[in-house]
Every structure is written in C-alpha cells, then in structure tokens.
JSON list of C-alpha atoms in Angstrom, two decimals:
[
{"chain": "A", "resi": 29, "resn": "MET", "atom": "CA", "xyz": [-128.86, -34.89, 49.75]},
{"chain": "A", "resi": 30, "resn": "ASP", "atom": "CA", "xyz": [-129.36, -33.03, 46.51]},
{"chain": "A", "resi": 31, "resn": "THR", "atom": "CA", "xyz": [-132.99, -32.83, 45.33]},
{"chain": "A", "resi": 32, "resn": "LYS", "atom": "CA", "xyz": [-132.03, -33.76, 41.76]},
{"chain": "A", "resi": 33, "resn": "MET", "atom": "CA", "xyz": [-130.15, -36.85, 42.99]},
{"chain": "A", "resi": 34, "resn": "MET", "atom": "CA", "xyz": [-133.15, -37.85, 45.10]},
{"chain": "A", "resi": 35, "resn": "ALA", "atom": "CA", "xyz": [-135.41, -37.48, 42.06]},
{"chain": "A", "resi": 36, "resn": "ILE", "atom": "CA", "xyz": [-133.05, -39.61, 39.94]},
{"chain": "A", "resi": 37, "resn": "GLU", "atom": "CA", "xyz": [-133.02, -42.32, 42.61]},
{"chain": "A", "resi": 38, "resn": "ARG", "atom": "CA", "xyz": [-136.82, -42.22, 42.84]},
{"chain": "A", "resi": 39, "resn": "ILE", "atom": "CA", "xyz": [-137.14, -42.49, 39.05]},
{"chain": "A", "resi": 40, "resn": "GLY", "atom": "CA", "xyz": [-134.86, -45.55, 39.13]},
{"chain": "A", "resi": 41, "resn": "GLU", "atom": "CA", "xyz": [-137.05, -47.14, 41.81]},
{"chain": "A", "resi": 42, "resn": "LEU", "atom": "CA", "xyz": [-140.22, -46.35, 39.85]},
{"chain": "A", "resi": 43, "resn": "VAL", "atom": "CA", "xyz": [-138.82, -47.73, 36.58]},
{"chain": "A", "resi": 44, "resn": "ALA", "atom": "CA", "xyz": [-137.87, -50.97, 38.38]},
{"chain": "A", "resi": 45, "resn": "ALA", "atom": "CA", "xyz": [-141.31, -51.20, 40.01]},
{"chain": "A", "resi": 46, "resn": "VAL", "atom": "CA", "xyz": [-143.17, -50.56, 36.75]},
{"chain": "A", "resi": 47, "resn": "THR", "atom": "CA", "xyz": [-140.99, -53.11, 34.95]},
{"chain": "A", "resi": 48, "resn": "ALA", "atom": "CA", "xyz": [-141.67, -55.73, 37.63]},
{"chain": "A", "resi": 49, "resn": "ARG", "atom": "CA", "xyz": [-145.39, -54.98, 37.69]},
{"chain": "A", "resi": 50, "resn": "PHE", "atom": "CA", "xyz": [-145.85, -55.41, 33.96]},
{"chain": "A", "resi": 51, "resn": "ALA", "atom": "CA", "xyz": [-143.52, -58.42, 33.70]},
{"chain": "A", "resi": 52, "resn": "ASP", "atom": "CA", "xyz": [-145.60, -60.47, 36.13]},
{"chain": "A", "resi": 53, "resn": "GLU", "atom": "CA", "xyz": [-148.29, -62.81, 34.91]},
{"chain": "A", "resi": 54, "resn": "ASP", "atom": "CA", "xyz": [-151.65, -61.22, 35.63]},
{"chain": "A", "resi": 55, "resn": "PRO", "atom": "CA", "xyz": [-154.53, -63.52, 36.68]},
{"chain": "A", "resi": 56, "resn": "ASP", "atom": "CA", "xyz": [-157.11, -61.00, 35.40]},
{"chain": "A", "resi": 57, "resn": "GLU", "atom": "CA", "xyz": [-155.46, -60.90, 31.98]},
{"chain": "A", "resi": 58, "resn": "GLN", "atom": "CA", "xyz": [-155.31, -64.69, 31.88]},
{"chain": "A", "resi": 59, "resn": "ALA", "atom": "CA", "xyz": [-159.01, -64.93, 32.81]},
{"chain": "A", "resi": 60, "resn": "TRP", "atom": "CA", "xyz": [-159.91, -62.34, 30.18]},
{"chain": "A", "resi": 61, "resn": "MET", "atom": "CA", "xyz": [-158.07, -64.33, 27.50]},
{"chain": "A", "resi": 62, "resn": "ARG", "atom": "CA", "xyz": [-159.62, -67.63, 28.64]},
{"chain": "A", "resi": 63, "resn": "ASP", "atom": "CA", "xyz": [-163.07, -66.07, 28.22]},
{"chain": "A", "resi": 64, "resn": "GLN", "atom": "CA", "xyz": [-162.20, -65.36, 24.56]},
{"chain": "A", "resi": 65, "resn": "CYS", "atom": "CA", "xyz": [-161.24, -68.97, 23.80]},
{"chain": "A", "resi": 66, "resn": "SER", "atom": "CA", "xyz": [-162.75, -72.40, 23.25]},
{"chain": "A", "resi": 67, "resn": "PRO", "atom": "CA", "xyz": [-162.19, -75.13, 25.86]},
{"chain": "A", "resi": 68, "resn": "ALA", "atom": "CA", "xyz": [-159.35, -76.59, 23.75]},
{"chain": "A", "resi": 69, "resn": "ALA", "atom": "CA", "xyz": [-157.55, -73.25, 23.61]},
{"chain": "A", "resi": 70, "resn": "GLN", "atom": "CA", "xyz": [-158.24, -72.68, 27.33]},
{"chain": "A", "resi": 71, "resn": "ARG", "atom": "CA", "xyz": [-156.43, -75.93, 28.18]},
{"chain": "A", "resi": 72, "resn": "ILE", "atom": "CA", "xyz": [-153.40, -74.75, 26.19]},
{"chain": "A", "resi": 73, "resn": "LEU", "atom": "CA", "xyz": [-153.51, -71.30, 27.78]},
{"chain": "A", "resi": 74, "resn": "ALA", "atom": "CA", "xyz": [-153.27, -72.91, 31.21]},
{"chain": "A", "resi": 75, "resn": "GLU", "atom": "CA", "xyz": [-149.96, -74.51, 30.17]},
{"chain": "A", "resi": 76, "resn": "ILE", "atom": "CA", "xyz": [-148.14, -71.57, 28.57]},
{"chain": "A", "resi": 77, "resn": "GLY", "atom": "CA", "xyz": [-146.61, -68.31, 29.76]},
{"chain": "A", "resi": 78, "resn": "VAL", "atom": "CA", "xyz": [-146.26, -64.80, 28.41]},
{"chain": "A", "resi": 79, "resn": "SER", "atom": "CA", "xyz": [-143.15, -65.52, 26.33]},
{"chain": "A", "resi": 80, "resn": "ALA", "atom": "CA", "xyz": [-145.01, -68.33, 24.55]},
{"chain": "A", "resi": 81, "resn": "LEU", "atom": "CA", "xyz": [-147.86, -65.92, 23.78]},
{"chain": "A", "resi": 82, "resn": "HIS", "atom": "CA", "xyz": [-145.40, -63.57, 22.12]},
{"chain": "A", "resi": 83, "resn": "LEU", "atom": "CA", "xyz": [-143.94, -66.43, 20.09]},
{"chain": "A", "resi": 84, "resn": "LEU", "atom": "CA", "xyz": [-147.43, -67.41, 18.91]},
{"chain": "A", "resi": 85, "resn": "ASP", "atom": "CA", "xyz": [-147.85, -63.89, 17.61]},
{"chain": "A", "resi": 86, "resn": "ALA", "atom": "CA", "xyz": [-144.94, -64.40, 15.19]},
{"chain": "A", "resi": 87, "resn": "ILE", "atom": "CA", "xyz": [-146.00, -67.82, 13.84]},
{"chain": "A", "resi": 88, "resn": "PRO", "atom": "CA", "xyz": [-148.23, -67.80, 10.74]},
{"chain": "A", "resi": 89, "resn": "ALA", "atom": "CA", "xyz": [-151.61, -69.52, 10.84]},
{"chain": "A", "resi": 90, "resn": "ASP", "atom": "CA", "xyz": [-152.38, -72.44, 8.57]},
{"chain": "A", "resi": 91, "resn": "ASP", "atom": "CA", "xyz": [-154.49, -70.26, 6.29]},
{"chain": "A", "resi": 92, "resn": "GLY", "atom": "CA", "xyz": [-153.75, -71.95, 2.98]},
{"chain": "A", "resi": 93, "resn": "THR", "atom": "CA", "xyz": [-151.11, -69.41, 1.88]},
{"chain": "A", "resi": 94, "resn": "GLY", "atom": "CA", "xyz": [-148.26, -71.74, 2.79]},
{"chain": "A", "resi": 95, "resn": "ALA", "atom": "CA", "xyz": [-146.70, -69.14, 5.07]},
{"chain": "A", "resi": 96, "resn": "SER", "atom": "CA", "xyz": [-144.59, -70.61, 7.85]},
{"chain": "A", "resi": 97, "resn": "VAL", "atom": "CA", "xyz": [-141.49, -69.88, 9.90]},
{"chain": "A", "resi": 98, "resn": "ASN", "atom": "CA", "xyz": [-138.60, -71.93, 11.26]},
{"chain": "A", "resi": 99, "resn": "ILE", "atom": "CA", "xyz": [-136.90, -71.66, 14.66]},
{"chain": "A", "resi": 100, "resn": "VAL", "atom": "CA", "xyz": [-134.16, -69.33, 13.41]},
{"chain": "A", "resi": 101, "resn": "GLY", "atom": "CA", "xyz": [-136.71, -67.02, 11.76]},
{"chain": "A", "resi": 102, "resn": "LEU", "atom": "CA", "xyz": [-138.83, -67.03, 14.90]},
{"chain": "A", "resi": 103, "resn": "SER", "atom": "CA", "xyz": [-135.78, -66.19, 17.01]},
{"chain": "A", "resi": 104, "resn": "ARG", "atom": "CA", "xyz": [-134.96, -63.26, 14.74]},
{"chain": "A", "resi": 105, "resn": "ALA", "atom": "CA", "xyz": [-138.56, -62.03, 14.62]},
{"chain": "A", "resi": 106, "resn": "THR", "atom": "CA", "xyz": [-138.96, -62.04, 18.41]},
{"chain": "A", "resi": 107, "resn": "GLY", "atom": "CA", "xyz": [-135.42, -61.23, 19.55]},
{"chain": "A", "resi": 108, "resn": "MET", "atom": "CA", "xyz": [-135.45, -64.31, 21.79]},
{"chain": "A", "resi": 109, "resn": "PRO", "atom": "CA", "xyz": [-132.43, -66.65, 21.90]},
{"chain": "A", "resi": 110, "resn": "LYS", "atom": "CA", "xyz": [-132.68, -69.66, 19.59]},
{"chain": "A", "resi": 111, "resn": "GLY", "atom": "CA", "xyz": [-132.47, -72.14, 22.50]},
{"chain": "A", "resi": 112, "resn": "THR", "atom": "CA", "xyz": [-135.33, -70.43, 24.34]},
{"chain": "A", "resi": 113, "resn": "VAL", "atom": "CA", "xyz": [-137.42, -70.40, 21.18]},
{"chain": "A", "resi": 114, "resn": "SER", "atom": "CA", "xyz": [-136.72, -74.07, 20.54]},
{"chain": "A", "resi": 115, "resn": "LYS", "atom": "CA", "xyz": [-137.74, -75.13, 24.08]},
{"chain": "A", "resi": 116, "resn": "THR", "atom": "CA", "xyz": [-140.86, -72.97, 24.04]},
{"chain": "A", "resi": 117, "resn": "VAL", "atom": "CA", "xyz": [-141.87, -74.20, 20.59]},
{"chain": "A", "resi": 118, "resn": "GLN", "atom": "CA", "xyz": [-141.54, -77.80, 21.82]},
{"chain": "A", "resi": 119, "resn": "ARG", "atom": "CA", "xyz": [-144.03, -77.00, 24.60]},
{"chain": "A", "resi": 120, "resn": "LEU", "atom": "CA", "xyz": [-146.35, -75.29, 22.10]},
{"chain": "A", "resi": 121, "resn": "VAL", "atom": "CA", "xyz": [-146.21, -78.31, 19.78]},
{"chain": "A", "resi": 122, "resn": "THR", "atom": "CA", "xyz": [-146.85, -80.72, 22.67]},
{"chain": "A", "resi": 123, "resn": "SER", "atom": "CA", "xyz": [-149.80, -78.60, 23.83]},
{"chain": "A", "resi": 124, "resn": "GLY", "atom": "CA", "xyz": [-151.34, -78.50, 20.35]},
{"chain": "A", "resi": 125, "resn": "ALA", "atom": "CA", "xyz": [-150.98, -74.76, 19.67]},
{"chain": "A", "resi": 126, "resn": "VAL", "atom": "CA", "xyz": [-148.34, -75.19, 16.96]},
{"chain": "A", "resi": 127, "resn": "ALA", "atom": "CA", "xyz": [-147.77, -77.83, 14.28]},
{"chain": "A", "resi": 128, "resn": "ARG", "atom": "CA", "xyz": [-144.45, -78.71, 12.68]},
{"chain": "A", "resi": 129, "resn": "HIS", "atom": "CA", "xyz": [-144.18, -79.41, 8.98]},
{"chain": "A", "resi": 130, "resn": "GLN", "atom": "CA", "xyz": [-141.56, -79.68, 6.28]},
{"chain": "A", "resi": 131, "resn": "ILE", "atom": "CA", "xyz": [-141.27, -77.56, 3.19]},
{"chain": "A", "resi": 132, "resn": "PRO", "atom": "CA", "xyz": [-141.51, -79.60, -0.03]},
{"chain": "A", "resi": 133, "resn": "ASP", "atom": "CA", "xyz": [-138.05, -80.37, -1.44]},
{"chain": "A", "resi": 134, "resn": "ASN", "atom": "CA", "xyz": [-136.41, -79.55, 1.91]},
{"chain": "A", "resi": 135, "resn": "ARG", "atom": "CA", "xyz": [-136.33, -82.52, 4.25]},
{"chain": "A", "resi": 136, "resn": "LYS", "atom": "CA", "xyz": [-133.89, -80.88, 6.66]},
{"chain": "A", "resi": 137, "resn": "GLU", "atom": "CA", "xyz": [-135.69, -77.70, 7.63]},
{"chain": "A", "resi": 138, "resn": "VAL", "atom": "CA", "xyz": [-138.67, -77.86, 9.99]},
{"chain": "A", "resi": 139, "resn": "HIS", "atom": "CA", "xyz": [-141.22, -75.06, 9.80]},
{"chain": "A", "resi": 140, "resn": "LEU", "atom": "CA", "xyz": [-144.05, -74.06, 12.11]},
{"chain": "A", "resi": 141, "resn": "ARG", "atom": "CA", "xyz": [-147.67, -73.02, 11.74]},
{"chain": "A", "resi": 142, "resn": "LEU", "atom": "CA", "xyz": [-150.39, -72.26, 14.24]},
{"chain": "A", "resi": 143, "resn": "THR", "atom": "CA", "xyz": [-153.16, -74.77, 14.76]},
{"chain": "A", "resi": 144, "resn": "GLU", "atom": "CA", "xyz": [-156.75, -73.53, 15.17]},
{"chain": "A", "resi": 145, "resn": "PRO", "atom": "CA", "xyz": [-156.44, -73.38, 18.99]},
{"chain": "A", "resi": 146, "resn": "GLY", "atom": "CA", "xyz": [-153.11, -71.58, 18.57]},
{"chain": "A", "resi": 147, "resn": "GLU", "atom": "CA", "xyz": [-154.76, -69.05, 16.27]},
{"chain": "A", "resi": 148, "resn": "GLU", "atom": "CA", "xyz": [-157.58, -68.56, 18.82]},
{"chain": "A", "resi": 149, "resn": "ILE", "atom": "CA", "xyz": [-155.02, -67.86, 21.52]},
{"chain": "A", "resi": 150, "resn": "ARG", "atom": "CA", "xyz": [-153.19, -65.41, 19.26]},
{"chain": "A", "resi": 151, "resn": "ARG", "atom": "CA", "xyz": [-156.45, -63.55, 18.51]},
{"chain": "A", "resi": 152, "resn": "ALA", "atom": "CA", "xyz": [-157.25, -63.39, 22.23]},
{"chain": "A", "resi": 153, "resn": "HIS", "atom": "CA", "xyz": [-153.74, -62.17, 23.02]},
{"chain": "A", "resi": 154, "resn": "ARG", "atom": "CA", "xyz": [-153.89, -59.48, 20.34]},
{"chain": "A", "resi": 155, "resn": "SER", "atom": "CA", "xyz": [-157.32, -58.45, 21.60]},
{"chain": "A", "resi": 156, "resn": "LEU", "atom": "CA", "xyz": [-155.92, -58.23, 25.13]},
{"chain": "A", "resi": 157, "resn": "HIS", "atom": "CA", "xyz": [-153.14, -55.93, 23.92]},
{"chain": "A", "resi": 158, "resn": "GLU", "atom": "CA", "xyz": [-155.73, -53.78, 22.15]},
{"chain": "A", "resi": 159, "resn": "GLU", "atom": "CA", "xyz": [-157.74, -53.51, 25.37]},
{"chain": "A", "resi": 160, "resn": "MET", "atom": "CA", "xyz": [-154.60, -52.67, 27.31]},
{"chain": "A", "resi": 161, "resn": "GLY", "atom": "CA", "xyz": [-153.69, -50.04, 24.71]},
{"chain": "A", "resi": 162, "resn": "ASN", "atom": "CA", "xyz": [-157.12, -48.48, 25.05]},
{"chain": "A", "resi": 163, "resn": "GLY", "atom": "CA", "xyz": [-156.71, -48.38, 28.83]},
{"chain": "A", "resi": 164, "resn": "LEU", "atom": "CA", "xyz": [-153.25, -46.85, 28.53]},
{"chain": "A", "resi": 165, "resn": "ALA", "atom": "CA", "xyz": [-154.55, -44.22, 26.10]},
{"chain": "A", "resi": 166, "resn": "ALA", "atom": "CA", "xyz": [-157.35, -43.32, 28.51]},
{"chain": "A", "resi": 167, "resn": "PHE", "atom": "CA", "xyz": [-154.88, -43.13, 31.40]},
{"chain": "A", "resi": 168, "resn": "MET", "atom": "CA", "xyz": [-152.33, -41.04, 29.46]},
{"chain": "A", "resi": 169, "resn": "GLY", "atom": "CA", "xyz": [-155.10, -38.73, 28.24]},
{"chain": "A", "resi": 170, "resn": "ARG", "atom": "CA", "xyz": [-155.11, -37.01, 31.61]},
{"chain": "A", "resi": 171, "resn": "TYR", "atom": "CA", "xyz": [-151.65, -35.53, 30.95]},
{"chain": "A", "resi": 172, "resn": "SER", "atom": "CA", "xyz": [-150.96, -32.44, 28.89]},
{"chain": "A", "resi": 173, "resn": "ALA", "atom": "CA", "xyz": [-149.28, -32.60, 25.48]},
{"chain": "A", "resi": 174, "resn": "ALA", "atom": "CA", "xyz": [-146.16, -31.07, 27.07]},
{"chain": "A", "resi": 175, "resn": "ASP", "atom": "CA", "xyz": [-146.11, -33.74, 29.80]},
{"chain": "A", "resi": 176, "resn": "LEU", "atom": "CA", "xyz": [-146.47, -36.47, 27.20]},
{"chain": "A", "resi": 177, "resn": "GLU", "atom": "CA", "xyz": [-143.66, -34.97, 25.15]},
{"chain": "A", "resi": 178, "resn": "VAL", "atom": "CA", "xyz": [-141.30, -35.14, 28.17]},
{"chain": "A", "resi": 179, "resn": "ILE", "atom": "CA", "xyz": [-142.34, -38.72, 28.98]},
{"chain": "A", "resi": 180, "resn": "THR", "atom": "CA", "xyz": [-141.82, -39.71, 25.34]},
{"chain": "A", "resi": 181, "resn": "ARG", "atom": "CA", "xyz": [-138.40, -38.07, 25.23]},
{"chain": "A", "resi": 182, "resn": "VAL", "atom": "CA", "xyz": [-137.28, -39.79, 28.45]},
{"chain": "A", "resi": 183, "resn": "LEU", "atom": "CA", "xyz": [-138.49, -43.22, 27.33]},
{"chain": "A", "resi": 184, "resn": "ASP", "atom": "CA", "xyz": [-136.94, -42.82, 23.86]},
{"chain": "A", "resi": 185, "resn": "ASP", "atom": "CA", "xyz": [-133.63, -41.81, 25.44]},
{"chain": "A", "resi": 186, "resn": "LEU", "atom": "CA", "xyz": [-133.76, -44.77, 27.84]},
{"chain": "A", "resi": 187, "resn": "LEU", "atom": "CA", "xyz": [-134.31, -47.17, 24.95]},
{"chain": "A", "resi": 188, "resn": "ARG", "atom": "CA", "xyz": [-131.42, -45.68, 22.96]},
{"chain": "A", "resi": 189, "resn": "LEU", "atom": "CA", "xyz": [-129.04, -45.57, 25.92]},
{"chain": "A", "resi": 190, "resn": "PRO", "atom": "CA", "xyz": [-126.02, -47.75, 25.11]},
{"chain": "A", "resi": 191, "resn": "ARG", "atom": "CA", "xyz": [-124.93, -50.30, 27.69]},
{"chain": "A", "resi": 192, "resn": "GLU", "atom": "CA", "xyz": [-121.62, -51.94, 28.38]},
{"chain": "A", "resi": 193, "resn": "GLY", "atom": "CA", "xyz": [-122.20, -54.78, 30.78]},
{"chain": "A", "resi": 194, "resn": "LEU", "atom": "CA", "xyz": [-123.88, -53.29, 33.83]},
{"chain": "A", "resi": 195, "resn": "ARG", "atom": "CA", "xyz": [-122.96, -49.70, 32.97]},
{"chain": "A", "resi": 196, "resn": "PHE", "atom": "CA", "xyz": [-125.14, -47.28, 31.09]},
{"chain": "A", "resi": 197, "resn": "ARG", "atom": "CA", "xyz": [-123.16, -44.99, 28.79]},
{"chain": "A", "resi": 198, "resn": "PRO", "atom": "CA", "xyz": [-124.96, -41.62, 28.62]},
{"chain": "A", "resi": 199, "resn": "ASP", "atom": "CA", "xyz": [-121.77, -40.12, 27.18]},
{"chain": "A", "resi": 200, "resn": "LEU", "atom": "CA", "xyz": [-122.46, -42.11, 23.98]},
{"chain": "A", "resi": 201, "resn": "LEU", "atom": "CA", "xyz": [-125.97, -40.73, 23.53]},
{"chain": "A", "resi": 202, "resn": "ALA", "atom": "CA", "xyz": [-126.12, -38.28, 20.65]}
]
C-alpha cells in the first residue's frame, strides 16, 4: 500500500481518536470544577453535562444590567438546535442554575438569566478552559514554528472543508 495513503488513513484514525477523547466527560475536570464551587453549585454540577456547561456560558448573569437571552437567542449563540437548548434549559432551571423571567411589556417571551450558583459554575468552567489552554500552550510549545504552521493550516482546512451528507468535498476548497 502507498505510504501516503497509509499516512492519510492514520491521520483519519488519529482525528477520530482525539475527537472521542476530548468529547468524553472527564472525571478529573469535573472534580477540578467542583473544587471551585460552593456546595449548592456542586449539587448542580453533578446533574449537568458538558453541553449544559456551554449553554451556561452564553446566558447572562443577573448583574443588574437587565441583560438576558431567550431560547432562540441561546440557540443562535451556541449553534445548538432549539429543541436541545429548550430541554437543557429546562434541566438548568429545575436544578437552580438558571432563572426564567419575562421582559416588561412582553408577556409572551421568556428570557433567561444565571442564578448565583449558575454564575459560579460558569466561572469554574471558564477557569477550567483557561487551565486547559495553558496546558495546551505548554504542550504545543515543544513544536517548532514551522510545525505549528502546518498543524494550523491542516486544522483550518479541515474546518473549512465543505460537506455534502457523508462526503467531504475537497474540490470545493479554494
């Protein structure tokens, strides 16, 4: 078999393995976040998953500015389907991480704000991402600038690669 084809197959396997590894819930990350939170926030953390953490990141805190978001806005901000957002928000409201409220003069539209435990969880989650970013920077620091340029180009191209169903369309990449 051709060496280039073997390398392409290996890259496909590695991309799938890296994707799976970083998509899984990590008990160490969960423990690290729990250590950053009060007991009330820890109880909520035990009930929610990674997608809920990313939703919390897009919901404004009740900081007195009046900022809030509705389900449609949250769906747009996160790229998650509206139905998924709605179900996850219901769990976040039930758990006490998010509060619903109505905008004055608009009885139809329901908006969302973080509660104090929800804000604690968001801070812990953001702090976790900062720690992870620091670790990634330290790890990537062992590669040369030229290596990093190739990795960046490959990842950028992968993200821009058009798809039609199950098929990638490299012929459409400019």
